Coordinates of C-alpha atoms and ligand atoms in Angstrom, one line a residue:
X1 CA 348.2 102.7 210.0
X2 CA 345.7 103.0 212.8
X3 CA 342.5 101.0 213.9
X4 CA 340.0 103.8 213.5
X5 CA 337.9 102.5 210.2
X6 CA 334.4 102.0 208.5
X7 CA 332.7 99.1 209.1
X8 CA 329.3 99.3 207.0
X9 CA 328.8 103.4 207.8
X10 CA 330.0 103.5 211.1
X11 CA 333.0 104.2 212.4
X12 CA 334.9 102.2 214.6
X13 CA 338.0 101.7 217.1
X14 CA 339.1 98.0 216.4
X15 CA 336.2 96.2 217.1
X16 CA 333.8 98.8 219.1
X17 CA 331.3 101.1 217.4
X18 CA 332.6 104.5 218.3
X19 CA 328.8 106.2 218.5
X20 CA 328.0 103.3 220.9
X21 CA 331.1 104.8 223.3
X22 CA 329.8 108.2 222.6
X23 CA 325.8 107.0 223.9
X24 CA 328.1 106.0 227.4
X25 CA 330.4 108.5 228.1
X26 CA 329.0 112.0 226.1
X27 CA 330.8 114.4 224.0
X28 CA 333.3 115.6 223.8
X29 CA 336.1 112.7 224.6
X30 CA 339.5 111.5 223.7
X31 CA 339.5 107.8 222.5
X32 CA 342.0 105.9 222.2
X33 CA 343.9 102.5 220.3
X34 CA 345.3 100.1 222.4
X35 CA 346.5 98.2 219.7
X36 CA 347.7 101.1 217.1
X37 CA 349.6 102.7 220.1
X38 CA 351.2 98.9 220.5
X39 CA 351.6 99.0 216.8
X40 CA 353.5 102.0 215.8
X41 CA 355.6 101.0 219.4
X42 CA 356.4 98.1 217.7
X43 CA 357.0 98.8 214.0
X44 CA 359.8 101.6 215.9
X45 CA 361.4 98.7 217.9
X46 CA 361.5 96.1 214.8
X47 CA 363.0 98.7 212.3
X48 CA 365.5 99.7 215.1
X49 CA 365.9 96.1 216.2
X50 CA 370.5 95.7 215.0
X51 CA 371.0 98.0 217.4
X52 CA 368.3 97.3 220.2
X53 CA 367.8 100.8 221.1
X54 CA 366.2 101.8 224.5
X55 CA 363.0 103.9 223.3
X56 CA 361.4 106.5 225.6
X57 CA 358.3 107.2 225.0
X58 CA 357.7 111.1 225.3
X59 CA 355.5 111.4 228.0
X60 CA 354.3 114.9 226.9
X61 CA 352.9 114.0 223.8
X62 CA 350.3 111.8 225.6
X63 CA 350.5 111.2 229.5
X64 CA 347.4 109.2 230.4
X65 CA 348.6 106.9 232.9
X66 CA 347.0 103.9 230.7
X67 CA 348.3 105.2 227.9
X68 CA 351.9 104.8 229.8
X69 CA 351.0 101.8 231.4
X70 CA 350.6 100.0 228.1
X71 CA 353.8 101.3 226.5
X72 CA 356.1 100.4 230.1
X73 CA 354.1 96.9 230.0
X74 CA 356.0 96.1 226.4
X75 CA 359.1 96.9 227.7
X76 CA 359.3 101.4 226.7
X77 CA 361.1 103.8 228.8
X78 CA 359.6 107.1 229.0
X79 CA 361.0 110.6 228.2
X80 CA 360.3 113.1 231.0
X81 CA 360.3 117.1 231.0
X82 CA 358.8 117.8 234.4
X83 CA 358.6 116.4 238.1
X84 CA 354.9 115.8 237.2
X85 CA 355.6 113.5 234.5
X86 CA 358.0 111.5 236.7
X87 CA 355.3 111.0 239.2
X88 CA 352.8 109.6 236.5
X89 CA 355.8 107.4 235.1
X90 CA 356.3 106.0 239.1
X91 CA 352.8 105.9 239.2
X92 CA 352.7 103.2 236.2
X93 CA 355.6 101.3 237.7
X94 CA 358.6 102.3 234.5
X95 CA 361.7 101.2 235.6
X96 CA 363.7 104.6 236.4
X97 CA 366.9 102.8 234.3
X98 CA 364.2 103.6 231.7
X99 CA 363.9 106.8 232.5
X100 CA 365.5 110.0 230.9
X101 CA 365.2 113.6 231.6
X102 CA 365.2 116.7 229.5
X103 CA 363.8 120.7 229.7
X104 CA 365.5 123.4 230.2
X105 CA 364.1 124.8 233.0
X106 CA 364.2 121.9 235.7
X107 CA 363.9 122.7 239.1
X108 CA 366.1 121.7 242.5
X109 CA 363.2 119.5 243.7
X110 CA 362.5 117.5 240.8
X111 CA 366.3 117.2 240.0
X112 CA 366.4 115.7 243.7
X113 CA 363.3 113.9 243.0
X114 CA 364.4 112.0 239.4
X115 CA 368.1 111.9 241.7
X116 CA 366.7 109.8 244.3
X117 CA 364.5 108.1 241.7
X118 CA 367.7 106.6 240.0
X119 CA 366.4 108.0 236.2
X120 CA 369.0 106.6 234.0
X121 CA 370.2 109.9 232.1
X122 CA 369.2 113.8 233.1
X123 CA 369.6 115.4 229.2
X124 CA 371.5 118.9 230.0
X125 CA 370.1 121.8 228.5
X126 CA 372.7 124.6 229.9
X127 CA 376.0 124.7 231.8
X128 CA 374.0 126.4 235.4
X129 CA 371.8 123.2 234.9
X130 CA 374.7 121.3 235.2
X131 CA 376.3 122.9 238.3
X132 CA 373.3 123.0 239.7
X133 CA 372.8 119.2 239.2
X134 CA 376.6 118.8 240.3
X135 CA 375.2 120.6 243.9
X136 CA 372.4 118.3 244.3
X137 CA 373.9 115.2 243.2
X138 CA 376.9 116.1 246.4
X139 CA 374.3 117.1 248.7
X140 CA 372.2 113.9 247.9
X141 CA 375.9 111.7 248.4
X142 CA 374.9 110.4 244.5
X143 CA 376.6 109.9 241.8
X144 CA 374.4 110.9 238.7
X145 CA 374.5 109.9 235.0
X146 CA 373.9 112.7 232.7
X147 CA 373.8 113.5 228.9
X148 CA 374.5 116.8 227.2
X149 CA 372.0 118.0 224.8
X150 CA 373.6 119.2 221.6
X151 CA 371.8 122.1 219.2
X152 CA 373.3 120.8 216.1
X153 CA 371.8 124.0 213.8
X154 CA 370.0 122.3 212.3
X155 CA 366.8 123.3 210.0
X156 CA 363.9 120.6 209.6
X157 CA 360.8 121.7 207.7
X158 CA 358.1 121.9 210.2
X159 CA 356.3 124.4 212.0
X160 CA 358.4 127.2 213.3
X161 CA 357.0 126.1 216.8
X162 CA 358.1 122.9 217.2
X163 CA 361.5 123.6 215.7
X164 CA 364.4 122.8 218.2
X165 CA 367.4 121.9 216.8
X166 CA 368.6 125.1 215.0
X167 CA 370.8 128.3 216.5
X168 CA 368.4 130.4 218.3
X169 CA 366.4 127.8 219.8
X170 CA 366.4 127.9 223.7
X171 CA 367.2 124.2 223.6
X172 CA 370.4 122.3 223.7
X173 CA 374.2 123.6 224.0
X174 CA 376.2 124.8 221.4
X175 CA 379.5 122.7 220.6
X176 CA 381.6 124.7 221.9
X177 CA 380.1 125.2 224.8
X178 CA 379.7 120.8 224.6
X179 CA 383.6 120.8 224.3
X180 CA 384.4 123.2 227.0
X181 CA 382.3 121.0 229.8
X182 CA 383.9 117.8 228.3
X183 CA 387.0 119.7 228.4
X184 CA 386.4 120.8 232.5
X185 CA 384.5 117.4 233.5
X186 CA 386.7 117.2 236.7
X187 CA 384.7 120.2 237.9
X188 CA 381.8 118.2 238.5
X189 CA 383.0 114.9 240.3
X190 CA 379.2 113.5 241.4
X191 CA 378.0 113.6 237.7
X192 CA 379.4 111.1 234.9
X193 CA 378.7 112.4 231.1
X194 CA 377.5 109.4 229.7
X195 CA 376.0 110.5 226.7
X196 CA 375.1 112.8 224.1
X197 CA 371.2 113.9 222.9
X198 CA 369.5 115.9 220.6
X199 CA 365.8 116.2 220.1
X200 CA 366.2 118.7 216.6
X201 CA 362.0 119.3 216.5
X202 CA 358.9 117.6 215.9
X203 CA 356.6 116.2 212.9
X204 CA 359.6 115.9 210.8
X205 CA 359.0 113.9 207.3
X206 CA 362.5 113.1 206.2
X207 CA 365.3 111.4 207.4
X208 CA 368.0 114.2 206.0
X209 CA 367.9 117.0 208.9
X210 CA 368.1 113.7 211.4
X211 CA 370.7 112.7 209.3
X212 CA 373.1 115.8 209.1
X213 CA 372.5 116.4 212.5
X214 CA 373.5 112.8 213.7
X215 CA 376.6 113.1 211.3
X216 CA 377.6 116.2 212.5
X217 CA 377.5 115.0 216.4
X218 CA 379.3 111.8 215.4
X219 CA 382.0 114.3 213.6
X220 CA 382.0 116.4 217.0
X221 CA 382.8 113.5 218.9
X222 CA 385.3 111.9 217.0
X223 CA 387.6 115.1 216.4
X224 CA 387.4 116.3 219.7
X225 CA 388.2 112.5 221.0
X226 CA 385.1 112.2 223.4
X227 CA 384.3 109.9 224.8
X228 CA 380.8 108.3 226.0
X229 CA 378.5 105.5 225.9
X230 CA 375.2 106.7 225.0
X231 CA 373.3 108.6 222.0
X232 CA 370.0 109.9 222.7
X233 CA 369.0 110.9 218.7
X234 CA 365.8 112.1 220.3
X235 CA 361.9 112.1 218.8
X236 CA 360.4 114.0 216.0
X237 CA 359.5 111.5 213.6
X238 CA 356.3 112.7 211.3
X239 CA 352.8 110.7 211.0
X240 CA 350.2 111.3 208.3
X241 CA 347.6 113.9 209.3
X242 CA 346.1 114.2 205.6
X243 CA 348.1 114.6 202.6
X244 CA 351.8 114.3 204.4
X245 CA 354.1 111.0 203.5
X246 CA 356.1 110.7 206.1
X247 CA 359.3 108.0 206.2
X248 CA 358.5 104.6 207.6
X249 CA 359.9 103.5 210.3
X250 CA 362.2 101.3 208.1
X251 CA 363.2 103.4 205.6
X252 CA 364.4 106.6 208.5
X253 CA 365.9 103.4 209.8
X254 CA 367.8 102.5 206.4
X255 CA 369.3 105.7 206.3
X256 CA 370.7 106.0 209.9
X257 CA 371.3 103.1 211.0
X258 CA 374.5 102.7 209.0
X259 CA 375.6 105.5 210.9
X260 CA 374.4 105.0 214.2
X261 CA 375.8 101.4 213.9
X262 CA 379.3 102.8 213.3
X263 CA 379.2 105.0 216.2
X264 CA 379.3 102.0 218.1
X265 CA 377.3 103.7 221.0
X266 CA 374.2 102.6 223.2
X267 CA 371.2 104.4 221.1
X268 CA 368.3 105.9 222.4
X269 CA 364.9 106.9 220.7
X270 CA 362.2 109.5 222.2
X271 CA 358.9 109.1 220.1
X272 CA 356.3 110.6 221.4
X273 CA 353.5 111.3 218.2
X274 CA 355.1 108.4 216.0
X275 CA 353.5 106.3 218.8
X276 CA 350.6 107.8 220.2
X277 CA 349.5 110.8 217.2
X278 CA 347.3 108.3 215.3
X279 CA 346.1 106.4 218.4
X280 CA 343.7 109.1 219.7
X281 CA 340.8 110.8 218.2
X282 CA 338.8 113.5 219.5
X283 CA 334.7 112.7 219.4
X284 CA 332.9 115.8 219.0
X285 CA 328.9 116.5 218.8
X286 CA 327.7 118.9 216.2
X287 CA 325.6 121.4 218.2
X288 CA 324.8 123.9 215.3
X289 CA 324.8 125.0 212.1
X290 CA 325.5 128.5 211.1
X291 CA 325.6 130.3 208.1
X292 CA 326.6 133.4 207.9
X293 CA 326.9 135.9 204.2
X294 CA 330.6 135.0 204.1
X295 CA 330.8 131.7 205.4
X296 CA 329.2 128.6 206.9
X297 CA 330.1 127.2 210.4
X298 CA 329.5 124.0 212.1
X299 CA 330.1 124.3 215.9
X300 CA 330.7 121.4 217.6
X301 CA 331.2 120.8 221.4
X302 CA 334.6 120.0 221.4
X303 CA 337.0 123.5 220.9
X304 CA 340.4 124.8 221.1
X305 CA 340.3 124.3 225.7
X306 CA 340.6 120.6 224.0
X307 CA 342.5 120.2 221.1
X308 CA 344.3 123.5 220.6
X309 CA 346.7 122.4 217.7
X310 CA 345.0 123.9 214.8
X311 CA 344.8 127.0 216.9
X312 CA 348.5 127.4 218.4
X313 CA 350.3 125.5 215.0
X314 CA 348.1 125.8 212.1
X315 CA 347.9 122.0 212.3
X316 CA 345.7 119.9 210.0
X317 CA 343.8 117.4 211.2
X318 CA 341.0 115.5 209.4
X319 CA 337.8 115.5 210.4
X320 CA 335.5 112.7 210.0
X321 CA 331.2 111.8 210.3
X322 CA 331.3 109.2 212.4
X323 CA 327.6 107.9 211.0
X324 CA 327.5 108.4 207.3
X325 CA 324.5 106.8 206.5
X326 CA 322.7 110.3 205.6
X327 CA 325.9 111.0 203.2
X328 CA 324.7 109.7 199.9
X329 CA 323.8 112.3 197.3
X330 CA 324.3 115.1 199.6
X331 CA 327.1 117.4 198.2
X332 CA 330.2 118.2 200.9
X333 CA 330.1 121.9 201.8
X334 CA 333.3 123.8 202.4
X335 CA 332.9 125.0 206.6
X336 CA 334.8 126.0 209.1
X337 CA 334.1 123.7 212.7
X338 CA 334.6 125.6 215.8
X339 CA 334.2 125.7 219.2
X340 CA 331.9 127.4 221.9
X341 CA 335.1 129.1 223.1
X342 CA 334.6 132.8 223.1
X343 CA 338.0 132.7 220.7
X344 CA 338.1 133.9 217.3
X345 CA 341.1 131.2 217.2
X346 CA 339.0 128.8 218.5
X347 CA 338.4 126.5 215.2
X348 CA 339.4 122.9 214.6
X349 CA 339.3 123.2 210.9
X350 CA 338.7 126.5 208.3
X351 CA 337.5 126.0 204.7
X352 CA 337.2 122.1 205.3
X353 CA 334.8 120.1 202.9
X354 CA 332.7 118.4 205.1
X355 CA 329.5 116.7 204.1
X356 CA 326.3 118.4 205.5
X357 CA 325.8 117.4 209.2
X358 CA 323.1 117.9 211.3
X359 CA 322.7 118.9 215.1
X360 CA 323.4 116.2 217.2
X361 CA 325.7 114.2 214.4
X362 CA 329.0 112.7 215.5
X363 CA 332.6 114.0 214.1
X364 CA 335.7 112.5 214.6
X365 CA 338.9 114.5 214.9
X366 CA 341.6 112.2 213.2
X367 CA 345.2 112.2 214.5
X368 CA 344.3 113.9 218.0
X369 CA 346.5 111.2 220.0
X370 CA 349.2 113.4 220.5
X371 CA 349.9 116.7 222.2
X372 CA 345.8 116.7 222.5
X373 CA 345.0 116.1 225.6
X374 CA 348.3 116.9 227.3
X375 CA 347.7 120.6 225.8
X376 CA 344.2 120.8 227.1
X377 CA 342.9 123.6 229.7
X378 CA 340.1 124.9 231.4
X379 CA 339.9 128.0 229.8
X380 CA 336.3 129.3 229.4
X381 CA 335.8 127.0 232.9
X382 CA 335.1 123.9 230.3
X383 CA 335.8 120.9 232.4
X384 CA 338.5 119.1 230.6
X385 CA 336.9 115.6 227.9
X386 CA 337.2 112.3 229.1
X387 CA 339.8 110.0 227.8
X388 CA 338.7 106.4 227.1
X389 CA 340.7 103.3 225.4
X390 CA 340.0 100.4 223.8
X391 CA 341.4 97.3 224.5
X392 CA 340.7 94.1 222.8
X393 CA 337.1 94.5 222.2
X394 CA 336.2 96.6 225.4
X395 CA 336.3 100.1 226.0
X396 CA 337.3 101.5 229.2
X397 CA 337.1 105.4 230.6
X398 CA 340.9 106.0 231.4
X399 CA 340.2 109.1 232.2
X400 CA 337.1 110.4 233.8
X401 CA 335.0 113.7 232.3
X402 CA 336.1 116.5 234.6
X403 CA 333.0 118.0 236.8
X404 CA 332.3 121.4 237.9
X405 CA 333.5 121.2 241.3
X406 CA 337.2 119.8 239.8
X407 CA 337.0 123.1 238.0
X408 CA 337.4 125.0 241.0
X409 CA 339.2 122.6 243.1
X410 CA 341.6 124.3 245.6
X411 CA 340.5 127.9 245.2
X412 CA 338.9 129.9 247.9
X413 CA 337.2 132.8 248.8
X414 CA 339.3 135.2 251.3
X415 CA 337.8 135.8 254.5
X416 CA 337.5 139.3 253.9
X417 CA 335.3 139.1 250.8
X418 CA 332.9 136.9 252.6
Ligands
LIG1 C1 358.7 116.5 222.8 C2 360.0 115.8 222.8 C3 360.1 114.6 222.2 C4 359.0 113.9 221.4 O1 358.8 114.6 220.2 P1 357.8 113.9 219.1 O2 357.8 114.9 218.0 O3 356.4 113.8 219.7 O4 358.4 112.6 218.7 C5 361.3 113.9 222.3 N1 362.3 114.4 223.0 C6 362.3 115.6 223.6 C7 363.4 116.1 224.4 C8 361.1 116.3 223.5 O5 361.0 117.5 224.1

């Protein structure tokens, strides 16, 4: 469910005309839910509520520091990969016992950085992570809490990109390797192994790779008699882009609770696009029509330097007239809406039945909450949307349109080519 809906033939975030944001801020921009993000939040925390998890929000799927702000205010955690994302989770005041840590490529500063920060759990992607952790932690005089991430081999059904959870993935340890640290945890006397995590991919519509995966860590655990206090079952969960039906929060909850229940273990969640995927939208202004003896194109002014998901993962996402008023009568056209990036790849949908726009008309890009503006670049020197939410009636620029002069911000011209 989300708040982005018709009220006569405009569309709307909760109570705010969206073409009325569009007059104030100019296309293209992010836009954002405050009370579907609080929503979905909460639906995750209620279906979860026997075994009062901690939940981290994953700060990469969506890391506008409002967008954070408002999950930490009702009481979320946040999921870090980077010494950037700690920063914006500081900066919006999460408490670091909140805080927990994954990526497999983390660097000596930020590990000394989330060290001194006092982040609840560092997830453990390889055994050189952990000595090097183990070096930091002694230099530092701190004793550090860490969790081992686990590839369980696991295969979801999702996009081969955002698989992580089966052998051959760069992610996670294998169990044997697991056992063998377990089995040599005196060689690291700063760092307690506290927990277990996996994180097996992302945009995943059952609960049956979750569940094998969970069952065979629990299994892992209990015949090699290890012993810890925290599982971290990670994020993943699927949300409806079009035609998907993905498991409610209650039913994925049904079927693992039992198990996680039994385990007897302090659980932790990392949602990132269960929360914030249908909280966001991308505005976009139709700038041409083009028809061409193949096919016909709508080019809009928002392109894959904004929402690059339908470029890098074939992703779906519905796109929407934000006026329809002109609609009635008029047959839907099959086009393909693109961008003014000089990319053949550059397209937000291909073969999509759209009804006829015009220059100037308003589209919304459904679903775009998630890994849409985190993804987004410069490329093409396209100064990066602005972001905006709306919060109980008002809207409010979160996020500030991106200028020419940030576009070149920090570089400079050698001496010697002056
Ligand atoms: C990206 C990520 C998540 C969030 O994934 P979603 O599919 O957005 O829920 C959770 N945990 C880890 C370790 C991640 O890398």
């Amino acid at each position: 469910m989300h708040e982005f809906k018709y009220r006569g033939n405009e569309l709307y975030c909760e109570d705010v005309g969206i073409s009325t944001i569009a007059a104030s801020v100019g296309t293209p921009f992010y836009l954002y839910s405050y009370k579907t993000l609080l929503d979905h939040y909460d639906k995750l925390r209620d279906a979860f509520s026997s075994v009062r998890p901690l939940i981290c929000f994953s700060v990469k799927s969506n890391s506008n520091l409002a967008v954070l702000r408002a999950l930490v205010k009702s009481g979320a955690g946040l999921d870090i990969v980077s010494g950037g994302e700690l920063y914006r989770a500081r900066h919006v005041g999460a408490d670091p016992k909140k805080i927990v840590y994954a990526g497999v490529g983390k660097r000596r500063d930020e590990i000394a950085d989330a060290i001194r920060a006092g982040i609840l759990l560092f997830n453990i992607e390889s055994k050189e992570e952990l000595e090097e952790i183990q070096r930091v932690a002694a230099s530092l005089r701190k004793r550090v809490n860490v969790a081992l991430r686990i590839n369980p081999d696991v295969v979801p059904h999702t996009h081969a990109y955002v698989a992580t959870g089966k052998g051959g993935s760069k992610f996670g340890l294998d169990f044997e390797t697991v056992y063998g640290i377990f089995a040599s945890r005196k060689r690291y006397p700063d760092l307690n192994i506290r927990g277990v995590h996996i994180h097996i991919g992302s945009q995943i519509l059952d609960a049956a790779p979750f569940e094998k995966a969970i069952k065979k860590v629990l299994a892992f655990i209990k015949s090699r008699r290890i012993s810890v206090d925290y599982f971290n079952i990670g994020g993943g969960l699927g949300i409806i882009y079009s035609m998907e039906h993905p498991q409610t929060a209650r039913s994925f909850a049904g079927r693992i609770l039992p198990l996680l229940k039994r385990s007897g273990l302090k659980i932790i969640l990392e949602p990132g696009r269960f929360i914030s995927g249908n909280s966001g939208v991308l505005v976009t202004k139709v700038l041409y029509n083009k028809t061409t003896p193949r096919k016909r194109f709508v080019i809009v002014d928002g392109g894959m330097s904004d929402l690059i998901r339908p470029s890098l993962y074939e992703a779906h996402h519905n796109i929407v007239p934000v006026i329809t008023d002109r609609e009635a009568g008029r047959h839907p056209q099959k086009v393909d809406v693109v961008g003014p990036i000089c990319e053949s790849g550059d397209f937000l949908a291909r073969d999509r039945l759209l009804p006829p726009v015009e220059r100037g008309d308003l589209l919304a890009v459904m679903g775009a909450g998630a890994y849409g503006f985190t993804m987004s670049s410069n490329y093409n020197s396209r100064p990066r949307p602005a972001e905006v939410m709306v919060i109980k009636g008002k809207f409010y620029v979160v996020r500030e349109r991106e200028s020419y002069s940030d576009l070149v911000r920090g570089e400079k011209i050698p001496k010697e080519l002056r």
